[in-house]
Short mmCIF file of C-alpha atoms and ligand atoms in Angstrom, two decimals:
data_model
loop_
_atom_site.label_atom_id
_atom_site.label_comp_id
_atom_site.label_asym_id
_atom_site.label_seq_id
_atom_site.Cartn_x
_atom_site.Cartn_y
_atom_site.Cartn_z
CA ARG A 1 204.52 62.92 145.58
CA MET A 2 205.16 60.64 142.88
CA THR A 3 204.28 61.26 139.11
CA SER A 4 201.86 59.83 136.72
CA ALA A 5 203.85 57.54 135.51
CA GLU A 6 205.37 55.89 138.38
CA VAL A 7 201.23 55.62 139.55
CA ILE A 8 199.88 54.33 136.45
CA ASP A 9 203.17 51.20 136.63
CA LEU A 10 202.64 50.44 140.34
CA ALA A 11 198.19 50.18 138.63
CA GLN A 12 199.34 48.55 136.66
CA GLN A 13 201.20 45.86 138.93
CA HIS A 14 199.31 45.48 141.22
CA LEU A 15 195.34 46.11 140.13
CA THR A 16 192.84 44.10 137.86
CA PRO A 17 192.83 44.83 134.92
CA ASN A 18 187.98 45.25 134.80
CA TYR A 19 188.14 49.18 133.24
CA THR A 20 189.33 51.08 130.24
CA ARG A 21 191.74 53.80 131.82
CA TYR A 22 193.59 56.20 130.17
CA PRO A 23 196.66 56.81 130.49
CA VAL A 24 196.14 60.21 133.00
CA CYS A 25 196.05 60.37 136.76
CA LEU A 26 194.64 63.01 138.33
CA VAL A 27 195.51 64.38 141.88
CA ARG A 28 191.94 67.34 142.05
CA GLY A 29 189.59 68.65 140.43
CA ASP A 30 187.86 72.23 141.13
CA GLY A 31 184.59 72.70 139.52
CA SER A 32 184.40 72.15 136.03
CA TRP A 33 188.06 71.33 135.81
CA VAL A 34 190.56 68.81 136.91
CA TRP A 35 194.56 68.41 137.31
CA ASP A 36 197.13 65.62 136.64
CA ALA A 37 200.82 65.74 139.13
CA GLU A 38 202.51 67.22 136.73
CA GLY A 39 200.22 70.47 136.38
CA THR A 40 198.09 69.57 133.04
CA ARG A 41 194.46 70.34 133.63
CA TYR A 42 191.92 69.10 131.52
CA LEU A 43 187.89 70.08 131.23
CA ASP A 44 186.02 67.33 132.36
CA PHE A 45 183.07 66.78 130.03
CA PHE A 46 181.90 63.68 132.54
CA PRO A 47 182.84 64.32 135.87
CA GLY A 48 182.56 60.65 137.90
CA TRP A 49 180.72 58.54 135.57
CA GLY A 50 177.49 61.26 136.47
CA CYS A 51 178.25 61.62 139.45
CA GLY A 52 180.12 65.39 139.85
CA ILE A 53 177.08 66.87 139.13
CA LEU A 54 177.94 69.63 141.24
CA GLY A 55 181.33 70.10 139.41
CA HIS A 56 184.52 68.56 141.26
CA CYS A 57 184.58 68.95 145.47
CA PRO A 58 181.66 71.59 145.17
CA PRO A 59 182.79 74.23 148.52
CA ARG A 60 179.21 73.06 150.45
CA VAL A 61 179.53 69.70 150.16
CA VAL A 62 183.49 69.48 151.06
CA GLU A 63 182.06 72.11 153.80
CA ALA A 64 180.00 69.53 155.12
CA VAL A 65 181.76 66.54 154.50
CA ARG A 66 184.72 67.92 156.52
CA GLU A 67 182.50 69.13 159.35
CA GLN A 68 180.63 65.89 159.96
CA ILE A 69 183.48 63.84 159.37
CA GLY A 70 184.87 65.47 162.66
CA GLN A 71 181.89 64.17 164.42
CA LEU A 72 180.54 61.55 163.25
CA ILE A 73 181.62 59.80 160.90
CA HIS A 74 179.52 56.12 160.31
CA VAL A 75 177.07 54.09 163.32
CA PRO A 76 174.76 51.05 161.72
CA ASN A 77 171.26 50.89 161.06
CA THR A 78 170.91 50.14 165.34
CA TRP A 79 170.98 53.81 166.01
CA TYR A 80 168.76 56.90 164.04
CA THR A 81 170.74 60.55 162.92
CA GLU A 82 169.57 63.53 161.79
CA PRO A 83 171.21 63.45 158.64
CA GLN A 84 169.76 60.68 157.57
CA ALA A 85 165.97 61.76 158.41
CA LEU A 86 166.04 64.64 157.35
CA LEU A 87 167.62 63.37 153.80
CA GLY A 88 164.45 61.41 153.95
CA GLN A 89 162.54 64.03 154.18
CA ALA A 90 164.21 66.23 151.94
CA LEU A 91 163.66 63.58 149.26
CA ALA A 92 159.93 62.79 149.86
CA ASP A 93 159.73 66.66 149.15
CA ARG A 94 160.41 66.56 145.98
CA THR A 95 158.79 63.58 144.08
CA GLY A 96 154.70 65.09 144.76
CA PHE A 97 154.10 62.08 146.62
CA GLY A 98 155.70 61.83 149.55
CA GLY A 99 157.53 58.51 149.49
CA VAL A 100 159.91 56.89 152.09
CA SER A 101 163.55 55.45 151.52
CA PHE A 102 165.87 53.00 151.96
CA PHE A 103 169.89 54.15 151.58
CA CYS A 104 173.07 51.81 150.34
CA ASN A 105 176.25 52.73 148.36
CA SER A 106 175.22 52.93 144.66
CA GLY A 107 173.16 51.96 142.28
CA THR A 108 173.55 48.15 141.44
CA GLU A 109 173.13 47.95 145.24
CA ALA A 110 169.93 50.62 145.11
CA ILE A 111 168.69 47.85 142.27
CA GLU A 112 168.99 44.99 144.49
CA ALA A 113 166.93 46.88 147.19
CA ALA A 114 164.49 48.05 143.99
CA ILE A 115 163.99 43.93 142.92
CA LYS A 116 163.75 42.76 146.53
CA LEU A 117 161.75 45.51 146.59
CA ALA A 118 159.17 43.91 143.92
CA ARG A 119 159.59 40.63 145.69
CA LEU A 120 157.79 41.12 148.72
CA ASN A 121 155.16 43.58 147.26
CA GLY A 122 154.22 40.21 144.92
CA LYS A 123 154.66 37.61 147.17
CA PRO A 124 151.30 37.61 147.88
CA LYS A 125 150.68 37.11 144.67
CA GLY A 126 152.62 34.26 143.03
CA ARG A 127 154.56 37.42 141.29
CA TYR A 128 158.71 37.48 141.68
CA LYS A 129 159.23 38.33 137.64
CA VAL A 130 160.47 41.59 136.72
CA VAL A 131 160.43 42.78 133.05
CA THR A 132 163.25 45.34 131.68
CA MET A 133 163.86 47.01 128.69
CA THR A 134 166.66 45.66 126.22
CA ASP A 135 170.14 48.06 126.40
CA SER A 136 168.94 48.83 129.38
CA PHE A 137 171.74 49.63 132.08
CA HIS A 138 171.54 48.94 135.88
CA GLY A 139 174.35 47.80 137.40
CA ARG A 140 176.90 44.71 137.84
CA THR A 141 175.72 42.34 140.89
CA MET A 142 174.30 39.33 140.46
CA GLY A 143 170.57 40.86 139.83
CA ALA A 144 171.16 44.13 138.77
CA LEU A 145 173.01 42.04 135.93
CA SER A 146 170.70 40.67 135.12
CA ALA A 147 168.00 43.35 135.29
CA THR A 148 170.39 44.97 132.48
CA ALA A 149 169.22 43.70 128.99
CA GLN A 150 172.55 43.63 127.80
CA PRO A 151 173.86 40.94 126.28
CA LYS A 152 177.74 41.89 125.77
CA TYR A 153 177.40 42.22 129.73
CA HIS A 154 176.77 38.58 130.00
CA ALA A 155 179.33 36.82 128.36
CA GLY A 156 181.03 34.43 130.63
CA VAL A 157 179.16 35.46 134.17
CA GLY A 158 175.93 33.51 133.77
CA PRO A 159 174.09 32.00 134.19
CA MET A 160 171.85 34.82 135.00
CA LEU A 161 168.88 35.55 138.18
CA PRO A 162 165.39 33.71 137.39
CA GLY A 163 162.68 36.45 137.02
CA PHE A 164 163.53 38.85 134.06
CA THR A 165 162.14 39.14 131.06
CA TYR A 166 163.24 41.94 128.70
CA ALA A 167 161.03 44.27 126.46
CA ALA A 168 162.90 45.92 123.73
CA TYR A 169 162.90 50.06 125.17
CA GLY A 170 160.09 52.26 124.22
CA ASP A 171 158.33 48.88 122.37
CA LEU A 172 154.95 49.12 124.74
CA ALA A 173 153.27 46.76 122.61
CA ALA A 174 156.26 44.23 123.43
CA ALA A 175 156.20 46.02 127.62
CA GLU A 176 152.78 43.98 127.70
CA ALA A 177 153.86 41.24 125.84
CA ALA A 178 156.32 40.11 128.23
CA VAL A 179 154.21 41.13 131.04
CA ASP A 180 152.93 37.30 132.54
CA SER A 181 150.99 35.67 135.59
CA GLU A 182 154.44 35.86 137.71
CA THR A 183 155.51 38.89 137.10
CA ALA A 184 155.93 42.08 139.35
CA ALA A 185 157.12 44.77 137.80
CA ILE A 186 158.99 47.17 135.61
CA LEU A 187 161.59 48.73 135.69
CA LEU A 188 163.47 51.19 133.82
CA GLU A 189 165.17 54.59 133.77
CA PRO A 190 163.12 57.02 131.85
CA ILE A 191 165.56 58.31 129.83
CA GLN A 192 168.06 56.11 129.67
CA GLY A 193 171.92 56.29 130.07
CA GLU A 194 174.47 54.05 129.43
CA GLY A 195 172.97 52.37 126.19
CA GLY A 196 173.08 55.31 124.86
CA ILE A 197 170.88 58.82 126.47
CA ASN A 198 167.63 57.25 124.36
CA LEU A 199 164.34 59.60 125.51
CA PRO A 200 160.83 57.34 125.97
CA PRO A 201 158.45 57.59 122.57
CA ALA A 202 155.13 59.77 123.31
CA GLY A 203 152.83 58.17 125.35
CA TYR A 204 155.16 54.71 126.73
CA LEU A 205 155.87 56.08 130.09
CA GLU A 206 152.25 56.73 130.85
CA GLY A 207 151.02 53.71 129.30
CA LEU A 208 153.55 51.72 131.19
CA ARG A 209 151.57 53.47 134.06
CA GLU A 210 148.34 52.05 132.38
CA LEU A 211 149.72 48.29 131.98
CA CYS A 212 151.17 48.58 135.60
CA ASP A 213 147.76 49.65 136.91
CA ARG A 214 145.86 46.81 135.07
CA HIS A 215 148.14 43.88 136.25
CA GLY A 216 149.03 44.53 139.74
CA LEU A 217 152.24 46.45 139.06
CA LEU A 218 154.99 48.45 140.14
CA LEU A 219 156.27 50.20 138.01
CA MET A 220 160.28 51.02 139.16
CA PHE A 221 162.19 54.07 137.75
CA ASP A 222 165.98 53.88 138.27
CA GLU A 223 166.35 57.54 137.90
CA VAL A 224 170.85 56.64 139.21
CA GLN A 225 171.96 58.84 136.41
CA ALA A 226 168.86 61.02 135.31
CA GLY A 227 168.05 62.10 139.12
CA MET A 228 169.11 65.13 141.24
CA GLY A 229 168.73 67.52 138.82
CA ARG A 230 170.71 66.80 136.01
CA THR A 231 167.37 67.00 133.43
CA GLY A 232 166.28 69.94 134.43
CA LYS A 233 164.17 68.64 137.24
CA TRP A 234 164.82 66.28 140.16
CA PHE A 235 163.65 62.79 139.08
CA GLY A 236 164.44 62.24 135.04
CA HIS A 237 160.11 60.82 135.05
CA GLN A 238 158.79 64.20 136.17
CA HIS A 239 158.91 66.07 133.08
CA TRP A 240 155.54 63.64 132.14
CA ALA A 241 152.80 62.54 133.68
CA VAL A 242 153.71 59.76 136.17
CA ARG A 243 154.25 58.17 139.47
CA PRO A 244 156.28 55.73 140.20
CA ASP A 245 156.04 52.93 142.55
CA VAL A 246 159.25 53.50 143.62
CA PHE A 247 162.91 54.95 142.19
CA THR A 248 166.84 54.72 142.88
CA LEU A 249 169.05 56.36 143.13
CA ALA A 250 172.78 56.95 143.53
CA LYS A 251 175.73 59.30 140.93
CA ALA A 252 174.62 62.46 142.30
CA LEU A 253 172.71 62.12 144.47
CA ALA A 254 175.20 62.89 147.25
CA GLY A 255 177.70 65.22 144.61
CA GLY A 256 180.00 62.84 144.67
CA ILE A 257 180.48 61.39 147.98
CA ALA A 258 179.24 57.30 147.55
CA MET A 259 175.63 56.79 148.10
CA GLY A 260 172.60 54.92 146.71
CA GLY A 261 168.78 54.71 147.47
CA ILE A 262 165.20 53.80 147.04
CA VAL A 263 163.15 56.69 147.38
CA ALA A 264 159.08 54.20 147.55
CA THR A 265 155.20 55.17 147.56
CA PRO A 266 155.01 54.50 151.65
CA GLU A 267 152.52 51.89 150.86
CA VAL A 268 155.11 49.99 148.47
CA GLY A 269 158.01 50.78 150.47
CA ALA A 270 156.03 49.75 153.82
CA LYS A 271 156.28 45.90 152.56
CA LEU A 272 160.21 46.05 152.68
CA VAL A 273 159.86 45.47 156.96
CA THR A 274 162.05 44.14 159.63
CA GLY A 275 164.82 41.70 158.14
CA THR A 276 164.15 41.99 155.52
CA HIS A 277 167.63 44.04 153.53
CA ALA A 278 170.53 45.96 155.04
CA ALA A 279 173.02 47.82 153.62
CA THR A 280 175.96 48.46 157.09
CA PHE A 281 176.99 51.68 155.92
CA GLY A 282 173.46 52.45 154.25
CA GLY A 283 172.67 56.70 154.45
CA ASN A 284 175.77 56.49 157.07
CA PRO A 285 175.92 60.31 158.31
CA VAL A 286 178.71 61.50 155.85
CA ALA A 287 177.48 60.65 153.05
CA ALA A 288 173.93 62.01 153.90
CA ARG A 289 174.86 65.32 155.07
CA ALA A 290 177.28 65.50 151.42
CA ALA A 291 173.31 64.16 149.91
CA LEU A 292 171.72 67.13 151.64
CA ALA A 293 174.09 69.84 150.98
CA THR A 294 174.00 68.16 146.87
CA ILE A 295 169.86 69.49 147.19
CA GLU A 296 170.76 72.41 148.54
CA THR A 297 172.79 73.69 145.95
CA ILE A 298 170.67 72.62 143.68
CA GLU A 299 168.09 74.95 144.93
CA ASP A 300 169.13 77.99 146.08
CA GLU A 301 171.66 78.27 142.84
CA GLY A 302 168.63 77.71 140.73
CA LEU A 303 170.49 75.03 138.86
CA LEU A 304 166.38 73.13 137.87
CA ASP A 305 166.73 76.05 135.64
CA ARG A 306 170.70 75.47 134.85
CA ALA A 307 170.65 72.24 133.38
CA VAL A 308 168.03 73.48 130.90
CA GLN A 309 169.60 75.94 129.88
CA VAL A 310 172.84 74.75 129.63
CA GLY A 311 171.39 71.47 127.44
CA GLU A 312 169.47 74.00 125.05
CA ARG A 313 172.63 75.34 124.75
CA PHE A 314 173.87 72.07 122.95
CA ARG A 315 171.19 72.38 121.63
CA ALA A 316 172.16 75.45 118.70
CA HIS A 317 175.51 73.78 118.94
CA PHE A 318 175.01 70.54 117.92
CA LEU A 319 172.03 70.30 115.99
CA ALA A 320 174.12 73.30 113.54
CA LEU A 321 177.57 70.57 114.02
CA LYS A 322 174.43 67.73 112.60
CA ASP A 323 174.30 70.46 109.82
CA ARG A 324 177.81 70.52 108.59
CA CYS A 325 179.83 67.85 110.09
CA PRO A 326 177.74 64.30 108.53
CA LEU A 327 179.31 61.84 110.79
CA VAL A 328 176.92 63.52 113.24
CA SER A 329 173.61 61.42 113.09
CA ASP A 330 171.11 62.54 115.76
CA VAL A 331 170.92 65.18 118.61
CA ARG A 332 170.04 63.12 121.99
CA ILE A 333 169.81 66.24 124.32
CA LYS A 334 167.26 65.93 127.71
CA GLY A 335 168.17 69.28 130.63
CA THR A 336 172.52 68.38 130.52
CA MET A 337 171.05 64.11 129.32
CA ILE A 338 173.55 64.96 126.48
CA GLY A 339 174.35 61.85 123.16
CA LEU A 340 176.16 62.42 120.60
CA GLN A 341 175.67 59.77 118.06
CA LEU A 342 178.07 59.04 115.66
CA ALA A 343 177.50 57.44 112.74
CA VAL A 344 181.21 55.93 113.46
CA GLU A 345 182.74 54.89 116.59
CA GLY A 346 182.85 57.29 118.98
CA ALA A 347 186.64 56.22 120.59
CA PRO A 348 188.34 58.48 118.52
CA VAL A 349 187.33 60.99 118.58
CA VAL A 350 187.57 60.95 122.78
CA GLN A 351 190.82 60.32 122.38
CA LYS A 352 191.28 63.05 120.37
CA CYS A 353 188.86 65.52 122.39
CA LEU A 354 191.09 63.80 125.62
CA ASP A 355 194.47 64.75 123.38
CA ARG A 356 192.85 68.61 123.97
CA GLY A 357 192.57 68.57 127.23
CA LEU A 358 188.89 67.42 127.29
CA LEU A 359 187.49 64.85 129.75
CA ILE A 360 184.67 63.08 127.11
CA ASN A 361 182.68 59.83 127.46
CA CYS A 362 181.93 57.18 124.70
CA THR A 363 178.65 54.94 125.43
CA HIS A 364 176.69 52.28 123.13
CA GLN A 365 180.15 52.00 120.94
CA THR A 366 178.98 55.09 119.09
CA VAL A 367 177.59 57.95 121.25
CA ILE A 368 179.54 61.14 122.47
CA ARG A 369 178.01 61.15 126.01
CA LEU A 370 178.80 64.57 128.22
N1 PLP B 401 171.26 52.50 136.41
C1 PLP B 401 171.71 53.36 135.94
C2 PLP B 401 170.85 54.04 135.34
C3 PLP B 401 173.00 53.36 135.65
O1 PLP B 401 173.82 54.77 134.83
C4 PLP B 401 173.83 52.62 136.33
C5 PLP B 401 175.93 53.10 136.09
O2 PLP B 401 175.72 53.57 135.51
C6 PLP B 401 174.20 51.56 136.96
C7 PLP B 401 172.69 51.81 137.76
C8 PLP B 401 175.19 51.35 138.48
O3 PLP B 401 175.84 52.40 139.36
P1 PLP B 401 176.80 52.22 140.38
O4 PLP B 401 177.68 52.11 138.94
O5 PLP B 401 177.07 53.10 141.13
O6 PLP B 401 176.17 50.66 140.18
#
């Protein structure tokens, strides 16, 4: 096996430099722990950028993938497979409104599907625009990037796709002002992740639902980060009495295997008629089995309740920290979606934790995200 230094040197020669990488090369993971080639162990508080919701190599997911990969790796959506059908059912059973699913391979692709669905749904009325929120993050492909209302991500790669209007997150009046006769949908993360773990103010999501109903718009939630049990409910929006027309999933959906998807009400999902959309690997049996195993694990091990307990434990610790440390200015938590707002840059904190064997994330410059 190569040493960490050898791998890092090779990667720096042969990979594009688009990622901020720390000089750590990982070879193995188990639960909350990962190891490098030299045997150094790290405690991982941000597994897989949010994909490792069950930790590293969760046994049931590993077993399901092993079994499936020896049986049938991939067939296109020309054919039916049992794992994909069962996954559609498993998600529908947990939405509270049924729903139909389309599967793809990442969060940004899920957003592309949602944008397309909004346009297909709005087309008869001449509606194609999507209202999104400041500090949102929806992905890096051009549609999802245009939906992402953060100028730093648009720098140098414009022009953006037409048809996106931005409103301040949390400001209902701003959302209303952004709607016009060509608006097809409102798209937002119910709890913003990359933007700094921002929770919606009281009445905000309910107000957006009412706004959408009044204007005949789709309400679309990006659940890529908040979904799949992280916040203590299957989907983040279920903390509020608001039903979306469409929501997206990815990251934790398949317990660490690449997978994305959208769930739509049957009525809206029906607009994605034959030929309007596709993904070659979308819903492949390996990813679908991994997702089913993820759902079973969350259910059988009571992990929705566990997420709430973990969140409360961190809240108690971090509020105590806030009382005695002026560098901590706010604590924002929903289950295991945990944000610690600092009054200073977070990068040195990430480095200090790394030096002590703890992997954490800093987002939006000043928010420690676990
Ligand atoms: N939507 C949200 C809320 C996200 O947090 C992310 C990624 O961080 C994405 C979409 C894009 O997902 P992916 O990186 O899988 O394309």
